[in-house]
Coordinates of C-alpha atoms and ligand atoms in Angstrom, one line a residue:
M1 CA -17.7 -19.4 -16.2
T2 CA -17.4 -16.0 -16.1
R3 CA -15.4 -14.3 -13.6
T4 CA -17.8 -13.2 -11.3
E5 CA -19.6 -16.5 -11.3
Q6 CA -16.1 -17.9 -10.4
R7 CA -15.8 -15.4 -7.8
N8 CA -19.8 -16.3 -6.0
D9 CA -18.5 -20.3 -6.7
E10 CA -15.1 -19.5 -4.4
Q11 CA -17.5 -17.5 -1.7
Q12 CA -19.7 -20.1 -1.6
N13 CA -16.8 -22.6 -0.5
D14 CA -14.7 -20.4 1.8
E15 CA -16.7 -19.2 4.6
H16 CA -14.2 -19.8 7.3
P17 CA -11.2 -17.1 8.0
A18 CA -7.8 -17.4 6.1
A19 CA -5.9 -19.4 8.0
S20 CA -3.0 -19.0 6.0
L21 CA -1.5 -16.5 3.5
A22 CA -1.9 -19.0 0.5
D23 CA -5.8 -18.9 1.8
V24 CA -5.7 -14.9 1.6
V25 CA -3.8 -15.1 -2.0
R26 CA -6.2 -17.6 -3.2
R27 CA -9.6 -15.7 -2.2
S28 CA -9.1 -12.0 -2.0
E29 CA -10.2 -9.6 -4.5
L30 CA -7.7 -7.1 -2.9
I31 CA -4.7 -6.8 -1.0
L32 CA -2.7 -4.3 0.4
T33 CA 0.6 -4.3 1.8
C34 CA 1.1 -2.0 4.5
G35 CA 4.4 -1.1 7.2
P36 CA 7.0 1.0 8.0
G37 CA 9.6 2.0 5.7
G38 CA 11.8 -0.1 3.9
V39 CA 10.9 -3.6 5.2
G40 CA 9.8 -5.0 2.0
K41 CA 6.4 -4.0 1.4
T42 CA 7.1 -4.0 -2.1
T43 CA 8.7 -7.0 -2.6
T44 CA 6.4 -8.9 -0.7
A45 CA 3.5 -7.3 -2.8
A46 CA 5.3 -8.4 -5.8
A47 CA 5.8 -12.0 -4.0
L48 CA 2.2 -12.6 -3.3
G49 CA 1.3 -11.5 -6.5
V50 CA 3.8 -14.3 -8.1
A51 CA 2.0 -16.9 -5.6
A52 CA -1.3 -15.9 -6.8
A53 CA -0.7 -15.9 -10.6
R54 CA 1.2 -19.4 -10.0
S55 CA -2.2 -20.5 -7.8
G56 CA -4.1 -20.0 -11.6
R57 CA -5.3 -16.0 -10.9
K58 CA -5.3 -13.1 -12.8
V59 CA -3.5 -10.6 -11.2
V60 CA -2.1 -7.0 -10.9
V61 CA 0.1 -5.4 -9.0
V62 CA -0.3 -1.7 -8.4
T63 CA 3.2 -0.6 -7.3
V64 CA 4.5 2.7 -6.3
D65 CA 8.1 3.1 -5.9
P66 CA 10.0 -0.5 -6.8
A67 CA 13.8 0.0 -6.2
R68 CA 15.3 -0.3 -9.6
R69 CA 16.3 -3.6 -10.1
L70 CA 12.7 -5.4 -8.8
A71 CA 11.2 -2.6 -11.1
D72 CA 13.4 -4.4 -14.1
A73 CA 12.3 -7.8 -12.7
L74 CA 8.5 -6.9 -13.2
G75 CA 9.5 -5.6 -16.7
L76 CA 9.0 -2.0 -15.3
D77 CA 11.7 -0.2 -17.3
D78 CA 11.6 3.3 -18.5
S79 CA 10.1 1.8 -21.9
V80 CA 7.0 0.9 -19.8
A81 CA 4.2 3.8 -19.8
A82 CA 3.0 4.5 -16.5
D83 CA -0.3 3.4 -15.4
E84 CA -0.8 0.2 -17.9
P85 CA -0.6 -2.7 -16.7
H86 CA 2.0 -4.9 -18.3
L87 CA 2.5 -8.6 -18.3
V88 CA 5.5 -9.9 -16.0
K89 CA 7.3 -12.6 -18.3
G90 CA 8.8 -16.0 -16.7
V91 CA 6.6 -16.1 -13.7
T92 CA 3.9 -18.6 -15.4
K93 CA 4.5 -21.5 -17.3
R94 CA 2.2 -24.2 -16.4
A95 CA -1.3 -24.8 -18.0
T96 CA -2.9 -24.1 -14.4
D97 CA -1.1 -20.8 -14.1
G98 CA -2.8 -17.5 -14.1
E99 CA -1.2 -14.3 -15.1
L100 CA 1.0 -12.0 -13.1
W101 CA 0.6 -8.1 -14.2
A102 CA 2.4 -4.9 -12.8
L103 CA 1.6 -1.3 -12.9
M104 CA 3.6 1.3 -11.9
L105 CA 1.1 3.9 -10.3
D106 CA 1.1 7.6 -12.0
A107 CA -1.3 9.4 -9.5
E108 CA -2.0 12.2 -11.5
Q109 CA -3.0 10.1 -14.2
T110 CA -5.6 8.3 -11.9
F111 CA -7.0 11.7 -10.8
D112 CA -7.4 13.0 -13.9
R113 CA -9.2 9.6 -14.7
L114 CA -11.6 9.9 -11.2
V115 CA -12.1 14.0 -12.3
R116 CA -13.2 13.1 -16.0
E117 CA -15.4 10.4 -14.4
Q118 CA -16.8 12.2 -11.9
A119 CA -17.5 15.4 -13.6
G120 CA -21.0 16.5 -15.4
S121 CA -18.9 17.5 -18.7
R122 CA -15.8 17.5 -20.6
K123 CA -15.7 21.4 -19.9
Q124 CA -16.3 20.8 -16.3
A125 CA -13.0 18.4 -16.4
D126 CA -11.1 20.5 -18.3
A127 CA -11.6 23.2 -15.7
V128 CA -10.1 21.3 -12.8
L129 CA -7.3 19.6 -14.6
N130 CA -6.0 22.6 -17.0
N131 CA -6.0 25.0 -13.7
P132 CA -2.7 26.2 -12.9
V133 CA -3.2 25.9 -9.2
Y134 CA -3.8 21.9 -10.1
Q135 CA -1.1 21.7 -12.1
A136 CA 1.3 23.0 -9.5
I137 CA -0.1 21.2 -6.8
S138 CA -1.4 17.4 -7.8
G139 CA 2.0 15.9 -7.3
S140 CA 2.5 17.1 -3.8
L141 CA -0.8 17.5 -2.3
S142 CA -0.3 15.9 1.3
G143 CA -2.1 12.3 1.4
A144 CA -2.9 12.5 -2.5
Q145 CA -0.7 9.7 -3.2
E146 CA -2.2 7.4 -0.6
Y147 CA -5.3 8.4 -1.8
M148 CA -4.2 7.5 -5.7
A149 CA -3.1 4.2 -4.6
V150 CA -6.9 3.4 -3.0
E151 CA -8.6 5.3 -5.8
R152 CA -6.5 3.6 -8.6
L153 CA -7.1 -0.4 -6.5
H154 CA -10.9 0.7 -6.6
Q155 CA -10.7 1.7 -10.7
L156 CA -9.1 -2.0 -11.4
H157 CA -11.5 -4.1 -9.0
V158 CA -14.7 -2.2 -11.2
S159 CA -13.0 -2.8 -14.2
G160 CA -14.0 -6.6 -13.8
D161 CA -10.9 -7.4 -15.5
W162 CA -8.8 -8.9 -12.6
D163 CA -9.2 -11.7 -10.1
L164 CA -7.0 -10.3 -7.7
V165 CA -5.5 -6.3 -7.4
I166 CA -2.8 -6.1 -5.2
V167 CA -1.5 -2.5 -4.0
D168 CA 1.8 -1.3 -2.6
T169 CA 1.8 1.3 -0.2
P170 CA 3.5 4.7 -1.2
P171 CA 6.7 4.9 1.4
S172 CA 5.1 7.7 3.7
R173 CA 5.7 8.9 6.9
H174 CA 3.1 7.4 8.3
A175 CA 1.7 3.7 7.1
I176 CA -1.5 4.9 8.9
D177 CA -2.1 7.2 6.2
L178 CA -3.5 4.9 3.8
L179 CA -5.8 3.6 6.2
E180 CA -7.0 7.4 6.5
A181 CA -6.6 8.3 3.0
P182 CA -10.4 8.4 1.9
D183 CA -11.8 9.9 5.4
R184 CA -8.9 13.1 4.8
L185 CA -10.4 13.7 1.3
V186 CA -14.1 14.2 2.7
G187 CA -12.2 15.9 5.3
F188 CA -10.5 18.5 3.2
L189 CA -14.2 19.0 1.2
S190 CA -15.3 19.8 4.6
H191 CA -12.7 22.0 5.5
P192 CA -14.0 25.3 6.1
V193 CA -11.6 27.2 4.2
Y194 CA -12.4 24.9 1.3
R195 CA -16.2 25.7 2.1
A196 CA -15.7 29.4 1.9
L197 CA -13.4 29.0 -1.4
T198 CA -16.5 27.1 -3.4
V199 CA -19.3 29.2 -2.2
G200 CA -21.0 31.5 -5.0
Q201 CA -19.3 34.3 -5.8
R202 CA -22.2 36.6 -4.1
T203 CA -21.9 34.8 -0.8
F204 CA -18.4 34.9 -1.1
A205 CA -18.0 38.6 -0.9
K206 CA -19.7 38.5 2.3
I207 CA -18.3 35.8 4.0
T208 CA -16.4 37.2 7.1
D209 CA -14.8 34.0 8.3
A210 CA -11.0 34.9 10.0
A211 CA -9.4 31.6 8.5
S212 CA -10.4 32.4 4.9
S213 CA -10.0 36.0 4.9
M214 CA -6.5 35.4 6.8
F215 CA -5.9 32.9 4.3
L216 CA -6.4 34.8 1.4
W217 CA -4.8 37.7 2.4
A218 CA -1.4 36.0 3.5
V219 CA -1.9 34.0 -0.3
K220 CA -2.1 37.6 -2.1
R221 CA 0.6 38.7 -0.1
L222 CA 2.7 36.0 -1.0
A223 CA 2.0 35.3 -4.5
G224 CA 0.1 38.1 -5.9
P225 CA -3.8 38.4 -7.1
Q226 CA -3.8 36.2 -10.1
I227 CA -2.3 33.0 -7.8
V228 CA -5.4 33.8 -5.6
E229 CA -8.1 34.5 -8.6
D230 CA -7.1 30.6 -10.0
T231 CA -6.7 29.0 -6.6
V232 CA -10.7 30.3 -6.1
E233 CA -11.1 29.2 -9.4
F234 CA -9.8 25.9 -8.9
F235 CA -11.5 25.0 -6.0
R236 CA -14.8 26.4 -8.0
S237 CA -14.7 24.1 -10.5
L238 CA -13.7 21.4 -7.9
A239 CA -16.9 22.0 -6.3
N240 CA -18.8 20.9 -9.6
I241 CA -17.7 17.3 -9.1
E242 CA -17.6 17.6 -5.3
G243 CA -20.4 15.4 -5.1
G244 CA -19.1 12.7 -7.3
L245 CA -15.4 12.8 -5.1
R246 CA -17.5 12.2 -1.8
R247 CA -19.5 9.2 -3.0
R248 CA -16.3 8.1 -4.5
A249 CA -14.5 8.4 -1.5
K250 CA -17.2 6.4 0.7
E251 CA -17.3 3.6 -1.7
V252 CA -13.5 3.4 -1.4
S253 CA -13.8 3.1 2.1
R254 CA -16.5 0.5 2.3
L255 CA -14.1 -1.2 -0.6
L256 CA -11.0 -1.4 2.0
R257 CA -13.4 -2.9 4.6
G258 CA -14.9 -5.7 2.4
E259 CA -15.3 -9.0 2.9
R260 CA -12.6 -10.0 -0.3
T261 CA -9.9 -7.4 1.3
S262 CA -7.1 -8.5 3.0
F263 CA -4.3 -6.2 4.5
V264 CA -1.0 -7.6 5.0
V265 CA 1.2 -6.2 7.5
V266 CA 4.9 -6.0 6.8
S267 CA 7.9 -5.0 9.2
S268 CA 10.7 -6.0 10.1
P269 CA 12.0 -7.1 13.5
R270 CA 13.9 -3.7 14.2
A271 CA 12.6 -1.7 17.3
E272 CA 11.0 1.5 15.5
A273 CA 9.7 -0.7 13.0
V274 CA 7.8 -3.2 15.4
G275 CA 6.6 0.4 17.3
E276 CA 4.9 1.6 13.7
A277 CA 3.7 -1.9 12.8
E278 CA 2.1 -2.1 16.3
H279 CA 0.3 1.2 16.1
L280 CA -0.8 0.4 12.7
L281 CA -2.1 -3.4 13.7
D282 CA -4.2 -1.3 16.4
A283 CA -5.6 1.4 13.8
I284 CA -6.5 -1.8 11.4
A285 CA -8.7 -3.4 14.2
D286 CA -10.0 -0.1 15.6
K287 CA -11.4 0.9 12.8
H288 CA -12.4 -2.4 11.2
F289 CA -10.1 -3.2 8.1
P290 CA -9.7 -6.7 7.5
L291 CA -6.3 -8.1 8.4
G292 CA -4.9 -10.7 5.8
G293 CA -1.7 -11.4 7.7
L294 CA 1.4 -10.4 9.2
V295 CA 5.0 -10.6 7.6
V296 CA 7.6 -10.2 9.8
N297 CA 10.7 -9.9 7.0
L298 CA 14.6 -9.4 7.4
I299 CA 14.5 -11.7 10.4
H300 CA 17.5 -13.4 11.5
P301 CA 17.1 -17.3 11.8
L302 CA 17.1 -18.4 15.4
P303 CA 20.5 -20.8 15.5
L304 CA 19.9 -24.6 16.9
E305 CA 19.4 -24.8 20.3
L306 CA 22.6 -26.0 22.2
T307 CA 22.6 -29.0 24.8
D308 CA 24.7 -28.5 28.1
D309 CA 27.0 -31.0 26.1
D310 CA 27.3 -29.0 23.5
E311 CA 27.9 -25.8 25.4
Q312 CA 30.7 -27.7 27.3
L313 CA 32.1 -28.8 24.0
L314 CA 32.0 -25.4 23.0
S315 CA 33.8 -23.8 25.9
D316 CA 36.6 -26.2 25.3
L317 CA 36.8 -25.2 21.9
D318 CA 37.2 -21.0 22.9
D319 CA 40.8 -20.7 22.4
G320 CA 41.2 -22.9 19.4
P321 CA 41.0 -22.2 16.0
L322 CA 37.1 -21.8 15.8
A323 CA 37.2 -19.2 18.7
E324 CA 36.1 -16.3 15.6
Q325 CA 33.2 -18.7 14.5
L326 CA 31.9 -19.6 18.0
D327 CA 31.7 -15.9 18.9
W328 CA 29.9 -15.2 15.6
H329 CA 27.5 -18.4 16.8
R330 CA 26.9 -16.6 20.1
E331 CA 26.2 -13.1 18.7
L332 CA 23.8 -14.1 16.0
T333 CA 21.8 -16.4 18.4
R334 CA 21.8 -13.2 21.2
L335 CA 20.4 -11.3 18.3
A336 CA 18.2 -13.7 16.8
T337 CA 16.7 -14.3 20.4
A338 CA 16.4 -10.4 21.0
E339 CA 14.6 -10.0 17.8
R340 CA 12.0 -13.0 18.8
N341 CA 11.5 -10.8 22.5
E342 CA 11.0 -7.5 20.3
L343 CA 8.1 -9.4 18.1
V344 CA 5.9 -11.1 21.0
T345 CA 3.5 -8.3 21.6
L346 CA 3.2 -7.2 17.6
E347 CA 2.5 -11.0 16.7
K348 CA -0.3 -11.4 19.4
L349 CA -1.7 -8.3 17.9
A350 CA -2.3 -10.2 14.6
G351 CA -5.0 -12.1 16.5
E352 CA -6.1 -15.1 14.2
A353 CA -4.5 -13.7 11.5
P354 CA -1.5 -15.7 10.2
V355 CA 1.9 -14.9 10.6
I356 CA 5.0 -15.4 8.3
E357 CA 8.4 -15.1 9.3
L358 CA 10.8 -14.4 6.6
P359 CA 14.6 -14.7 7.2
L360 CA 17.0 -12.1 6.3
L361 CA 18.4 -13.5 2.8
D362 CA 22.0 -12.9 2.1
V363 CA 21.1 -11.8 -1.6
D364 CA 18.7 -8.9 -2.6
I365 CA 15.5 -9.8 -4.5
H366 CA 15.8 -8.5 -7.5
D367 CA 14.7 -11.1 -10.4
V368 CA 11.6 -13.6 -10.8
P369 CA 13.4 -16.5 -9.3
G370 CA 14.0 -14.5 -6.5
L371 CA 10.7 -13.6 -6.3
V372 CA 9.4 -16.8 -6.7
D373 CA 11.4 -18.3 -3.9
L374 CA 10.0 -15.3 -1.7
A375 CA 6.4 -16.3 -2.6
A376 CA 6.9 -20.0 -1.8
R377 CA 8.3 -19.1 1.6
L378 CA 5.2 -17.0 2.1
V379 CA 2.4 -19.1 0.9
Ligands
ATP1 N1 13.9 -11.2 3.4 C1 14.9 -10.3 2.8 N2 16.2 -10.6 2.6 C2 17.0 -9.8 2.0 N3 16.4 -8.5 1.4 C3 15.5 -8.2 1.1 C4 14.1 -8.9 1.8 N4 13.4 -8.6 1.9 C5 13.3 -7.1 1.0 N5 14.8 -6.9 0.8 C6 14.9 -6.0 0.3 O1 15.2 -4.8 0.8 C7 15.2 -3.6 0.6 C8 13.8 -2.9 0.4 O2 12.7 -3.6 0.0 P1 11.8 -3.0 -0.6 O3 11.6 -1.9 -1.5 O4 10.3 -3.8 -0.9 O5 10.9 -2.3 1.2 P2 9.6 -1.1 1.2 O6 8.8 -1.7 2.1 O7 9.2 -1.4 0.1 O8 10.5 0.3 1.3 P3 9.8 1.6 1.2 O9 9.3 1.9 2.4 O10 11.1 2.5 0.9 O11 9.1 1.2 -0.2 C9 15.1 -4.2 -1.4 O12 16.5 -4.3 -1.6 C10 14.8 -5.5 -1.0 O13 15.4 -6.5 -2.1
MG2 MG1 8.1 0.3 -1.6

């Protein structure tokens, strides 16, 4: 059976919505982990990859900035070329297992590939890619990292090589940037300054649009005439592939809303993170992106509930040798309870999607056994 036949076969068996992350991992073709900074998105992406591979699928995890030790666990050390999928060892051993591959996103190579694909000729592509302005700004274009992450997702998906592509989001100021990346690209192509810069030479001379002439005047003052020429040239060359870029942005946008796509929102119970995750869940629902699940990571486990008798017994111990442990227990209970209260609205916003709480572990997750353990907790 080919991969596509297998997918169709699976599709017919799975009409109902996912009830658990195990379902999500088994059925999705694309998973995006997103959420506030530092809550465990990269770790969750890797652990979902482990779970999927161990359920027999051929998975690639596209990661952006794994912590050094997680990168090592995924075999993504300096000797591995960026942008190349790399088989992760030690995850899949049984005959029924699939494969876990990891890939470090390289935004520049992803854009190069996009330009070459969309350009009518090699010359057109070179005109964009060799332009000094492109070379200067390609790494730092605002929102470019987010767009390249979803663009790479699209490239890997259409290659047909993978059952599942998991994309970890770049640490951005706003998690929501990822959802809006394709629309931003289209917005950029429609911006008056961009439009003015890309019209033909003669029309260009006649342009009196205040915004663009001010812009050019300012750039000329600040950076000299050569950079203006290069900039105009860059936008002109980009105009050759504009149709292609627009089409692709639409396709990516559609793919992100596809039936086989799942967004997994990761948060911690900390108030700032919860606020941002709530905002993100709202946007996901609003813009009709498919939510696969909510992971609340780094949560303090709720200690055992005490009966009145227990409390009485413990209060007798207050002055004894266990007083310190007792205080500690009370502090943990207070913290864990406060965290639960913080999470009520967030978990409601997840609606029907599965919610998984992951404890704050006392060790960093930085090796394959750590990921296997986390994968088991997730699914
Ligand atoms: N449940 C957990 N218990 C203990 N440590 C954890 C847990 N989950 C993640 N960590 C650790 O927290 C750190 C941050 O995790 P990670 O890099 O996955 O976060 P992130 O959301 O991707 O961050 P960024 O926004 O910077 O990309 C890592 O060192 C990771 O090992
Ligand atoms: Mg990360």
